[in-house]
XYZ file of C-alpha atoms in Angstrom:
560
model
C -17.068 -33.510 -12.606
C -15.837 -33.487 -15.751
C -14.962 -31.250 -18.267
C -18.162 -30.707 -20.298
C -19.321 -29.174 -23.635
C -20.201 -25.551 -21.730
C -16.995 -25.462 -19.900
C -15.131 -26.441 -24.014
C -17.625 -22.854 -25.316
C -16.418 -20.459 -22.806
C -12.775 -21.495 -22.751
C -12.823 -21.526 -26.424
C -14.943 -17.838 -25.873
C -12.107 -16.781 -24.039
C -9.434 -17.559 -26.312
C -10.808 -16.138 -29.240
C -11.095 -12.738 -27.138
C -7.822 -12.435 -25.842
C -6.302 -12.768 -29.452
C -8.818 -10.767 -31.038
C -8.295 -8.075 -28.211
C -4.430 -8.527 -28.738
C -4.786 -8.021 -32.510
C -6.960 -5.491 -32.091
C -4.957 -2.898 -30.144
C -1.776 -3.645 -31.701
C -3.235 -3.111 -35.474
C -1.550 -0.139 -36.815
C 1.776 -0.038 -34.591
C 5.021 -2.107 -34.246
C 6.761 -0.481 -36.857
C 9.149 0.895 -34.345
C 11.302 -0.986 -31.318
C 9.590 1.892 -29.207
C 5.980 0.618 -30.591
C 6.589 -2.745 -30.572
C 8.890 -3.047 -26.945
C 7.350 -0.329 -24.754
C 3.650 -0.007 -26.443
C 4.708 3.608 -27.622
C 5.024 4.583 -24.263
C 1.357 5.213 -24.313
C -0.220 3.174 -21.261
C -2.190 4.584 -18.345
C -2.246 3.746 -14.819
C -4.982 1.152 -15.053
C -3.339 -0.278 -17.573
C -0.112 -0.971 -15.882
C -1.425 -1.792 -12.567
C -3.506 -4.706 -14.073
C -0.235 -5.807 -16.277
C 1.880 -5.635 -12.955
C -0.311 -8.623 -11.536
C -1.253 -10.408 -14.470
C 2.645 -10.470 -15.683
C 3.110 -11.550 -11.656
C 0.468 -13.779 -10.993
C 0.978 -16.725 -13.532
C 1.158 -20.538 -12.683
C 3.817 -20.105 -9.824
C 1.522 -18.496 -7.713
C -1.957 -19.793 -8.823
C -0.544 -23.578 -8.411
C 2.288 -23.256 -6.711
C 1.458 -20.906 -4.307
C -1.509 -22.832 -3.619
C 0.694 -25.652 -3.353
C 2.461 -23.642 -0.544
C -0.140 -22.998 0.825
C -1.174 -27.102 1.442
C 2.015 -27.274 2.636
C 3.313 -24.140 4.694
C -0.291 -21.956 5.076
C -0.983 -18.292 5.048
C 2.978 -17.660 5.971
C 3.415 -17.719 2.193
C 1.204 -14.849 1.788
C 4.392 -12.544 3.079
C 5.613 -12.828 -0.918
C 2.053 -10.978 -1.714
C 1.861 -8.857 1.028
C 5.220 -7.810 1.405
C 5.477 -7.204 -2.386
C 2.793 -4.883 -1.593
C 4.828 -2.285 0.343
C 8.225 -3.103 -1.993
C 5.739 -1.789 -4.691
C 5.675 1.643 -2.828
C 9.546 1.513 -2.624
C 9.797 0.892 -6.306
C 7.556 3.589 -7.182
C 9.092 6.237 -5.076
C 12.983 5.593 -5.154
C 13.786 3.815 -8.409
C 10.909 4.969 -11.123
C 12.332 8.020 -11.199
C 15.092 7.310 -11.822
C 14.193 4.392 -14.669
C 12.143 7.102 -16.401
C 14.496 10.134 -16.346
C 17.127 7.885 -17.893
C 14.351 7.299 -20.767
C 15.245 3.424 -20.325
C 14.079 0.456 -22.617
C 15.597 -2.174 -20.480
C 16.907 -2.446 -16.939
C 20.454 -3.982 -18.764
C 20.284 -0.489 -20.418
C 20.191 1.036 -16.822
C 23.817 -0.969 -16.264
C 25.486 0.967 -19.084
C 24.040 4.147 -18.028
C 25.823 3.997 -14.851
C 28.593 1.165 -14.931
C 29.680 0.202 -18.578
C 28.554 -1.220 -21.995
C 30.526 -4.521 -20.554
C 28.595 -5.165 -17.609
C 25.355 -4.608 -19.385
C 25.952 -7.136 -21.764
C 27.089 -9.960 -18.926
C 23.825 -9.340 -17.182
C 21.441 -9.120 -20.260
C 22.966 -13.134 -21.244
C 22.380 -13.552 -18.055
C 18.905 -12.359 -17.386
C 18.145 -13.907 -20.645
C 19.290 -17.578 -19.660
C 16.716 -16.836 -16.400
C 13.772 -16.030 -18.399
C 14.727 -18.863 -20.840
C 15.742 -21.718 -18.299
C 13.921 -20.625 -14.844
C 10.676 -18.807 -15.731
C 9.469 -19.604 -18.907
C 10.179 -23.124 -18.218
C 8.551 -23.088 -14.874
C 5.228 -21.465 -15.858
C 4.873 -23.767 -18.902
C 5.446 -26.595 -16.414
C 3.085 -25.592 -13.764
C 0.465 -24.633 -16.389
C 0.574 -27.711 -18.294
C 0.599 -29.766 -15.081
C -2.477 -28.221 -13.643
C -4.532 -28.318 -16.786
C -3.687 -32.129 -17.263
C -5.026 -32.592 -13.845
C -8.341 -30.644 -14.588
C -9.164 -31.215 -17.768
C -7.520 -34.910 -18.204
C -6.413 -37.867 -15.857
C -4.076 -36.414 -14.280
C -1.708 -38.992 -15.284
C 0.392 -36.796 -17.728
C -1.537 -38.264 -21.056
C -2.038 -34.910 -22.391
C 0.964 -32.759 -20.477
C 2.956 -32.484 -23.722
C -0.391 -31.519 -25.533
C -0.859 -28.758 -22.668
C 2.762 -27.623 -22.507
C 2.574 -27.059 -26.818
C -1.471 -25.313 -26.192
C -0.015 -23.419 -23.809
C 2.692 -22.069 -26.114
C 1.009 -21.273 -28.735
C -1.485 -19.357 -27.389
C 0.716 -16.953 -25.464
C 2.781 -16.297 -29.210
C -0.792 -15.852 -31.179
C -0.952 -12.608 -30.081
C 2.288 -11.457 -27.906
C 4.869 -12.158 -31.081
C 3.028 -9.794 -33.536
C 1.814 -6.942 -31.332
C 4.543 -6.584 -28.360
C 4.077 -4.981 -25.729
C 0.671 -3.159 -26.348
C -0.818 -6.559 -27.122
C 0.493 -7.726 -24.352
C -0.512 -5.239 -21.686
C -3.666 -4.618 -23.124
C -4.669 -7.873 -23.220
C -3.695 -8.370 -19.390
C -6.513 -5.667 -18.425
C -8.717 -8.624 -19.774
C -6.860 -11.176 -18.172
C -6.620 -9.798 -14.866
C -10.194 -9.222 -14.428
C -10.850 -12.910 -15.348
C -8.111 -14.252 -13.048
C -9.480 -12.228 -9.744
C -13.135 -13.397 -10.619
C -12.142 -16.968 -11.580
C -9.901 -17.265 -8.453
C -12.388 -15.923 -6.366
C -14.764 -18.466 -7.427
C -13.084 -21.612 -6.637
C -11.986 -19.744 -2.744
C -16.389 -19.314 -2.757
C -17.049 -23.155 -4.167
C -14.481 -24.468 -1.961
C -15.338 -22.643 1.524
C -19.063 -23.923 0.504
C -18.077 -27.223 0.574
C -15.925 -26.956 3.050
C -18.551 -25.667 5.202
C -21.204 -28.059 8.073
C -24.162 -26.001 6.388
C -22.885 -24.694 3.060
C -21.790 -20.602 4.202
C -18.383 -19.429 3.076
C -17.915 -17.700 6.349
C -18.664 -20.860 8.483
C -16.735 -22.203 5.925
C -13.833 -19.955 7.004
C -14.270 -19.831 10.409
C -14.240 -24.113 10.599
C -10.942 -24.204 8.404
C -9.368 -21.669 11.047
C -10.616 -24.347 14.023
C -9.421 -27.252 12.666
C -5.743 -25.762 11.485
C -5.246 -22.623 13.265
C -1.563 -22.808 12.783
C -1.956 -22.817 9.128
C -2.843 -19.027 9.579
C 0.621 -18.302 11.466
C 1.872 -15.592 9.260
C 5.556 -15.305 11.542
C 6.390 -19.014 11.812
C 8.515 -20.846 14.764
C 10.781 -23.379 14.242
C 9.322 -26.238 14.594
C 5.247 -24.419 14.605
C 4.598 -25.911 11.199
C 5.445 -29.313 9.518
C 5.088 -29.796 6.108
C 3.407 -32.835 4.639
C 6.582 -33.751 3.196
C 7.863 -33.809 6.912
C 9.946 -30.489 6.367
C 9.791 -27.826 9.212
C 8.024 -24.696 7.039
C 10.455 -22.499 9.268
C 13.295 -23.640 6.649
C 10.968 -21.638 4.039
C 9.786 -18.742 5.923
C 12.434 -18.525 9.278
C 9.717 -16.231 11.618
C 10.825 -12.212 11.483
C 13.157 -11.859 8.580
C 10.176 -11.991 5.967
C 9.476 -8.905 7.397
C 13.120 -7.175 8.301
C 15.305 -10.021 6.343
C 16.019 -12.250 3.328
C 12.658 -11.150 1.312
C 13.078 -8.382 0.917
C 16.286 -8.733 -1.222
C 13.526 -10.779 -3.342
C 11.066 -9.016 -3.516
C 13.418 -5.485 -4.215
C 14.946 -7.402 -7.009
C 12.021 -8.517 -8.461
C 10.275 -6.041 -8.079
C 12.418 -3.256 -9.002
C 15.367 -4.443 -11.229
C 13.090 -7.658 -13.113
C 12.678 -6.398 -16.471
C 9.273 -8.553 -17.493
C 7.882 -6.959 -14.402
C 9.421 -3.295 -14.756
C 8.550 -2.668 -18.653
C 5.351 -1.804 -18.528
C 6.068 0.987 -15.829
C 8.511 2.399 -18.344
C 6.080 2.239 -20.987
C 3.372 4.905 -19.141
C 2.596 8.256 -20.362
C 4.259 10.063 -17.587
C 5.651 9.106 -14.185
C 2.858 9.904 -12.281
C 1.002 7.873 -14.485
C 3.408 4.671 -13.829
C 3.208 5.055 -9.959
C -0.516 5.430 -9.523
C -0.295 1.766 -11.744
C 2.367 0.772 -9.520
C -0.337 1.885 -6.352
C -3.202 -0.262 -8.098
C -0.572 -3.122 -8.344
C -0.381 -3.016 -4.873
C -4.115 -3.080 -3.673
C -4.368 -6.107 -5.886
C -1.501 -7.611 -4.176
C -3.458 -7.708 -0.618
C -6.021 -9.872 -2.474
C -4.308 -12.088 -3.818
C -3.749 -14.553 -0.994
C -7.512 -15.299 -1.387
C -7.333 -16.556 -4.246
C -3.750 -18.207 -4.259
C -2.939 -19.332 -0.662
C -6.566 -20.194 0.692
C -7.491 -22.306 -1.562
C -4.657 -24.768 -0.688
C -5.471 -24.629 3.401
C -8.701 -25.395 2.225
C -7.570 -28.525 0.066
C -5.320 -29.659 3.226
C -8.595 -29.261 5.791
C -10.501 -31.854 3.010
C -7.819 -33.891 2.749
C -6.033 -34.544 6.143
C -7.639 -36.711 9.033
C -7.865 -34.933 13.014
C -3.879 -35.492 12.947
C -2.943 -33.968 10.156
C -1.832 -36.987 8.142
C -2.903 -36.811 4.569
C -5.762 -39.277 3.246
C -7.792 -40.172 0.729
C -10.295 -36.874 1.172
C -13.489 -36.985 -0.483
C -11.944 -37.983 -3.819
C -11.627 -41.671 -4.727
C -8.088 -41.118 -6.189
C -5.728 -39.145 -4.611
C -4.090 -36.723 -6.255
C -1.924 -35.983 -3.009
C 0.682 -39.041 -3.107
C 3.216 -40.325 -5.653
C 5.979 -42.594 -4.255
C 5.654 -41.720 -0.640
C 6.230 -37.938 -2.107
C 3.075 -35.663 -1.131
C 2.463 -33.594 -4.381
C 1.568 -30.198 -2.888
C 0.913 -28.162 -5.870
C -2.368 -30.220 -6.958
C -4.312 -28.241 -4.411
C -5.729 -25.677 -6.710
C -6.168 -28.355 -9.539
C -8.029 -30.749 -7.254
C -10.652 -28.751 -6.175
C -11.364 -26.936 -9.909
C -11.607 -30.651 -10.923
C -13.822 -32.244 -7.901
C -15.876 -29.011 -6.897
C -16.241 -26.177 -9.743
C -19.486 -26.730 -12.038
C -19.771 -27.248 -15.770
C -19.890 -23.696 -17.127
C -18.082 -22.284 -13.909
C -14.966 -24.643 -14.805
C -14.609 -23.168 -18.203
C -14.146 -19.676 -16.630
C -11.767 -20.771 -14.028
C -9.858 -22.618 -16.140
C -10.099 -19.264 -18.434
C -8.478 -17.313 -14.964
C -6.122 -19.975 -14.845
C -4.909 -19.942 -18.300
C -5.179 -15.948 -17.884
C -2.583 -16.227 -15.288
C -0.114 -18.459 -17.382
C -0.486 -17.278 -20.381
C -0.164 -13.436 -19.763
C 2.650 -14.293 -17.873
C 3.950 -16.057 -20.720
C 3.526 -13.333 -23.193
C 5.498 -10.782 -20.207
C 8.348 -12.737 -20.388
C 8.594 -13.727 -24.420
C 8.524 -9.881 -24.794
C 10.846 -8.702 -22.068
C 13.589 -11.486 -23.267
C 13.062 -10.138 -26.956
C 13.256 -6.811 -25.590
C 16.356 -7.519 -23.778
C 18.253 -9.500 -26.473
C 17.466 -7.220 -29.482
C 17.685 -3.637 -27.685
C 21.079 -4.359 -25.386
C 23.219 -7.514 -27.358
C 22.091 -7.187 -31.422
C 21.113 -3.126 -31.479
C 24.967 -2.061 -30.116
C 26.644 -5.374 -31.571
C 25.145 -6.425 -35.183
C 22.571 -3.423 -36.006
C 24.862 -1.035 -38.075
C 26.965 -4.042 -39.585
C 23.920 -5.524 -40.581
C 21.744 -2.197 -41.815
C 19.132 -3.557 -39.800
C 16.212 -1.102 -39.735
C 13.893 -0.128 -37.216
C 11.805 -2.372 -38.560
C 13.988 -5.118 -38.693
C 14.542 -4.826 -35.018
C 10.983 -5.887 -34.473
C 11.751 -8.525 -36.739
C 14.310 -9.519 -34.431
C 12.384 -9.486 -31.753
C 9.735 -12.069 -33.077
C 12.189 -14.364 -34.043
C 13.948 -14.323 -30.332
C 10.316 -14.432 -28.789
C 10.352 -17.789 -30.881
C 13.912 -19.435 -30.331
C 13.015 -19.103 -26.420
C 9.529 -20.307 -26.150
C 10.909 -23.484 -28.531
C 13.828 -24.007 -25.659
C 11.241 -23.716 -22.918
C 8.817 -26.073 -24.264
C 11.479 -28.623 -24.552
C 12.753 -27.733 -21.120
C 9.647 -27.868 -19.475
C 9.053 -31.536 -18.898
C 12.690 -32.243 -17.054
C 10.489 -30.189 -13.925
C 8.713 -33.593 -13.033
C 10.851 -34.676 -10.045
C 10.318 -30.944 -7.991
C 8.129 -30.871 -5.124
C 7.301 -27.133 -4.459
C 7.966 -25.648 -7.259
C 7.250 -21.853 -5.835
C 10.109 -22.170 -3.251
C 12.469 -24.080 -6.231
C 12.113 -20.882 -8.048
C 12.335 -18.318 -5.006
C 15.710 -20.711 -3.949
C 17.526 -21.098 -6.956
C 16.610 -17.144 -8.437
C 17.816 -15.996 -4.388
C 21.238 -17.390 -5.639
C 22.119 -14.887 -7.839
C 19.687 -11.914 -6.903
C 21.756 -10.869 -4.076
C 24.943 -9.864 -6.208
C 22.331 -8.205 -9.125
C 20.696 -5.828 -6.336
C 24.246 -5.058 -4.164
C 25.455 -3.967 -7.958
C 21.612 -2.033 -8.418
C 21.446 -0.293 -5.051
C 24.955 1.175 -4.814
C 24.870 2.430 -8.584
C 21.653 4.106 -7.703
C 22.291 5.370 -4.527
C 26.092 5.362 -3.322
C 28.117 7.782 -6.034
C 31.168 6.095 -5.157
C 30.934 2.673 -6.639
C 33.018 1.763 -9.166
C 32.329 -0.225 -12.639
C 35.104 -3.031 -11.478
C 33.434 -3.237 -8.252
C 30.204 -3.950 -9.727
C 31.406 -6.820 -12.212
C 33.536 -8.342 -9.122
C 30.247 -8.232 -7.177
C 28.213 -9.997 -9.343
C 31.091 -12.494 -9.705
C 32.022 -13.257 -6.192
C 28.238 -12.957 -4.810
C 27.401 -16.778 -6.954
C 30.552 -18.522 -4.704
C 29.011 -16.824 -1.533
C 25.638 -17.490 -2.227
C 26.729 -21.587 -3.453
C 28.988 -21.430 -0.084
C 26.053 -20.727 2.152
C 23.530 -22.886 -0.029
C 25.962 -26.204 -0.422
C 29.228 -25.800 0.525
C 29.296 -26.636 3.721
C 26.558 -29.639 3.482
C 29.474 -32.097 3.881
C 31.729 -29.851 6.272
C 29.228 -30.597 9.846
C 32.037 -31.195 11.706
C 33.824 -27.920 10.593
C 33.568 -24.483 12.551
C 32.591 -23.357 8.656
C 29.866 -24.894 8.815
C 26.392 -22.864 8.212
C 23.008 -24.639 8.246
C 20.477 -21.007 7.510
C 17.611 -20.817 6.180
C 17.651 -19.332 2.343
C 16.184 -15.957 3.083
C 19.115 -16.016 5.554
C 21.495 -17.257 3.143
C 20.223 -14.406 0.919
C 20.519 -11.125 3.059
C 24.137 -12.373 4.149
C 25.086 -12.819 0.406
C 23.385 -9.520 0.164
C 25.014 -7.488 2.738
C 28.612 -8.971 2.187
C 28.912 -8.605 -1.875
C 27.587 -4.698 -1.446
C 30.895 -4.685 1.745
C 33.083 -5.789 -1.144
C 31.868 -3.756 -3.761
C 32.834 -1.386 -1.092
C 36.001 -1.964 -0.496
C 37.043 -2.492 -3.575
C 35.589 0.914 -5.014
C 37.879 2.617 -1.738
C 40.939 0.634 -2.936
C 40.197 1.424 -6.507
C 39.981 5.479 -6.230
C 40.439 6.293 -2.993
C 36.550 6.914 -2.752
C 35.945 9.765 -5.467
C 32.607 10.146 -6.979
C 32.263 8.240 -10.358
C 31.559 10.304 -13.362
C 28.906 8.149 -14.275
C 26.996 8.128 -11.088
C 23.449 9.152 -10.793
C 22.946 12.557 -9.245
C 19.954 12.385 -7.029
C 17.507 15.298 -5.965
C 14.558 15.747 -3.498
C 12.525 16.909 -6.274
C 13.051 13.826 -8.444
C 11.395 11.985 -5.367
C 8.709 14.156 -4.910
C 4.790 12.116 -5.344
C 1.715 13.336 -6.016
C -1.373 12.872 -3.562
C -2.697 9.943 -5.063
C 0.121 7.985 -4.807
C 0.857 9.423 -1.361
C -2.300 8.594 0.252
C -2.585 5.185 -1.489
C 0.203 4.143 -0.011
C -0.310 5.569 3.434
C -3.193 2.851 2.977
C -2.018 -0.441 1.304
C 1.130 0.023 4.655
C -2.247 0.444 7.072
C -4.147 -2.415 5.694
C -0.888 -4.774 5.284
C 0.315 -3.567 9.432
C -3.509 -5.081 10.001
C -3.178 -7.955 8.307
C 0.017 -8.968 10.218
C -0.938 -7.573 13.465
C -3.899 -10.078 13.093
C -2.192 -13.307 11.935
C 1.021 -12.750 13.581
């Protein structure tokens, strides 16, 4: 099936009412850095919930995830469902903190409790990620799946996608900041859940012997029922690629290991993810968001991860060796490499109607293009309110307005780098686990420096820059140093999420040690003073997460 005149109307529908919508709400404000970088600090808990998963959910995990799923099955779900319950940490422990501080910027946070030194290392630094990792990535992804639904598939219009793509996110995200951004993600999460959940409902159909999504489900489960092995063995799963899926997700730690130093980082010390929870009308108001975030989480794997099983199941024979499937060109195989993040992109292109494709492909452009706009704003954010506001504001007389100003033309600079960047992603495989890999090599060091200035009074601003230093040689020692040492009593073959809570756990012993041999373990003057009161939560948020830890404990229990 094609893409058709119908499907051209309600994509075009769609566009048109996501930057009218982002106009809209943004007419009037951005006059200020507070208007235009945390939406006047005005957003409720709807609000932020739905801007938590639409900022999330972009072409990493639509495609890629998908793409994991093909490949690994539901065991990739742990980054949803386990993000779920790191949601509930974030809310109680660090949000109140964030929002007593009256933060702009996580960077910010840094100079609160270390120094003005250290904040300005990590904001180049976190600016270079958004820049060279994520912005890159999700242009990449999206332009890659849209060539393969609405074109050949062959990469004739990926530059065309890469540039659409683009410009789109800036129509509306450059002039109205943050409140166009969020606002427009209430939109754009709504579409993404319904579009997602109707290529899960077209695919189980045809996946079905008589056409009913639960047969549908059921059959899927018979024929791979160790694609739904949440806590993997080495050796349970092999990839299509002929990789043991234990290497991705090694069995127990993505519950009691290595994720959760990536999912606390991202989730609690990202800044395109955090903003909008500083942005809320109060902090109850931020974690009941931060509660709705996490609901959505649980459901996410339906409409990320089962859609690739269910492209594996129609395109693998009775031994699990990839074929043609039910499409006359495969788009599974390119030089004896299996391509694993089609999977979502193959069946919107074989199975979705006309009409019904223009609204997935709306969910799907939803997902990469709010993300888009998250991180062109935080990275403005970031540059303007931590690197030009302390270092070129008063030399320059720059007004508040100006520092909007600013802010556009950073926005710019970085989505110009990323488009050109985009294309060099070509030779990657799974481009999900790239990102988890190569972010899990500096994350480590960020959230040992994070979790002891939070919560440990004693650590000292030269033991937080020599922890972010030395934790990059750990984390490259346990990731490829030793590849050529196999001989050597130093050498370590772990998994990444290993390689991650070691790097982890060793950077925070040396931060340590070197705040003990520093002062002799007094309290910093800058350290945060913590209360029981500042950690007190209201019912709502209390009982909704009693829940989301209930439903998650079932889920696990039942695909363990």
């Amino acid at each position: 099936m094609e893409f058709e005149l119908l499907d051209v109307i309600v994509f075009v529908a769609y566009a048109l009412l996501i930057i009218g919508v982002g106009l809209w709400v943004s007419r009037g404000k951005g006059d200020t850095s507070e208007d235009y970088f945390l939406a006047s600090k005005s957003l409720p808990w709807w609000a932020i919930g739905a801007s938590l998963i639409a900022a999330n959910i972009s072409a990493e995990q639509f495609i890629g995830m998908s793409g994991s799923g093909f490949a690994l099955g539901l065991a990739i779900a742990s980054y949803e469902w386990m993000a779920a319950i790191t949601l509930i940490v974030v809310g109680k422990f660090f949000l109140p903190i964030f929002i007593e501080k009256k933060l702009y910027t996580i960077p910010e946070f840094i100079e609160v409790r270390y120094s003005k030194n250290l904040k300005t290392i990590l904001a180049i630094f976190w600016i270079c990620l958004f820049i060279f990792v994520n912005l890159t990535s999700v242009l990449y992804l999206g332009a890659t799946a849209l060539d393969t639904i609405i074109g050949s598939g062959d990469g004739a219009i990926f530059m065309e996608c890469i540039i659409g793509l683009a410009l789109f996110a800036a129509a509306y995200s450059l002039y109205g900041g943050l409140s166009a951004v969020a606002w427009t993600d209430v939109v754009q999460v709504v579409l993404l859940v319904i579009g997602g959940l109707i290529t899960t409902y077209i695919a189980l159909e045809h996946v079905s012997s008589n056409g009913n999504i639960f047969t549908g489900m059921a059959e899927v489960y018979e024929q791979v029922p160790e694609k739904f092995s949440m806590i993997l063995d080495k050796g349970e799963i092999i990839t299509p690629n002929g990789k043991d899926a234990w290497w991705d997700l090694p069995g127990i730690a993505v519950l009691v290991g290595g994720l959760w130093v990536a999912n606390l980082y991202y989730w609690g010390f990202n800044q395109y993810i955090i903003q909008r929870t500083l942005a809320a009308k109060s902090l109850k108001e931020s974690q009941r968001g931060i509660v709705l975030a996490g609901f959505l989480k649980i459901l996410i794997p339906l409409i990320t991860v089962i859609p690739g099983i269910i492209a594996f199941v129609m395109n693998s024979d009775a031994s699990g060796m990839i074929n043609e499937g039910v499409t006359s060109a495969s788009f599974f195989g390119e030089n004896g490499r299996i391509i694993n993040d089609n999977a979502a992109p193959w069946l919107i292109k074989e199975f979705v109607p006309a009409g019904l494709k223009g609204l997935v492909l709306a969910a799907l452009a939803a997902a990469i293009v709010s993300s888009l706009a998250s991180m062109l704003n935080s990275t403005a954010t970031i540059f303007t309110m931590d690197i030009y506001k302390p270092f070129f504001q008063e030399k320059a007389g720059t007004s508040e307005k100006g520092l909007v100003n600013v802010g556009r033309v950073t926005a710019s600079i970085a989505l110009v780098i990323a488009i050109i960047l985009a294309p060099q992603l070509k030779s990657l495989g799974q481009v999900f686990q790239y990102i988890q890999e190569y972010t899990g090599v500096v994350s480590p060091g960020i959230l040992a420096v994070f979790m002891l200035g939070l919560f440990w009074r004693k650590t000292t601003n030269n033991a937080a820059i020599w922890g972010v230093l030395v934790s990059i040689p750990i984390a490259l020692y346990f990731k490829v140093g030793p590849s050529g040492w196999s001989d050597s009593p130093f050498f370590i073959n772990w998994p990444f999420m290993h390689q991650m809570m070691a790097t982890w756990i060793l950077t925070m012993i040396i931060m340590v040690i070197i705040s003990y041999l520093e002062t002799g373990g007094k309290i910093q003057e800058k350290s945060i003073t913590l209360s029981r009161n500042l950690f007190k939560t209201g019912p709502i948020f209390n009982i909704g997460s009693f829940v989301i830890i209930l439903i998650v404990a079932m889920l696990y229990a039942m695909f363990w």
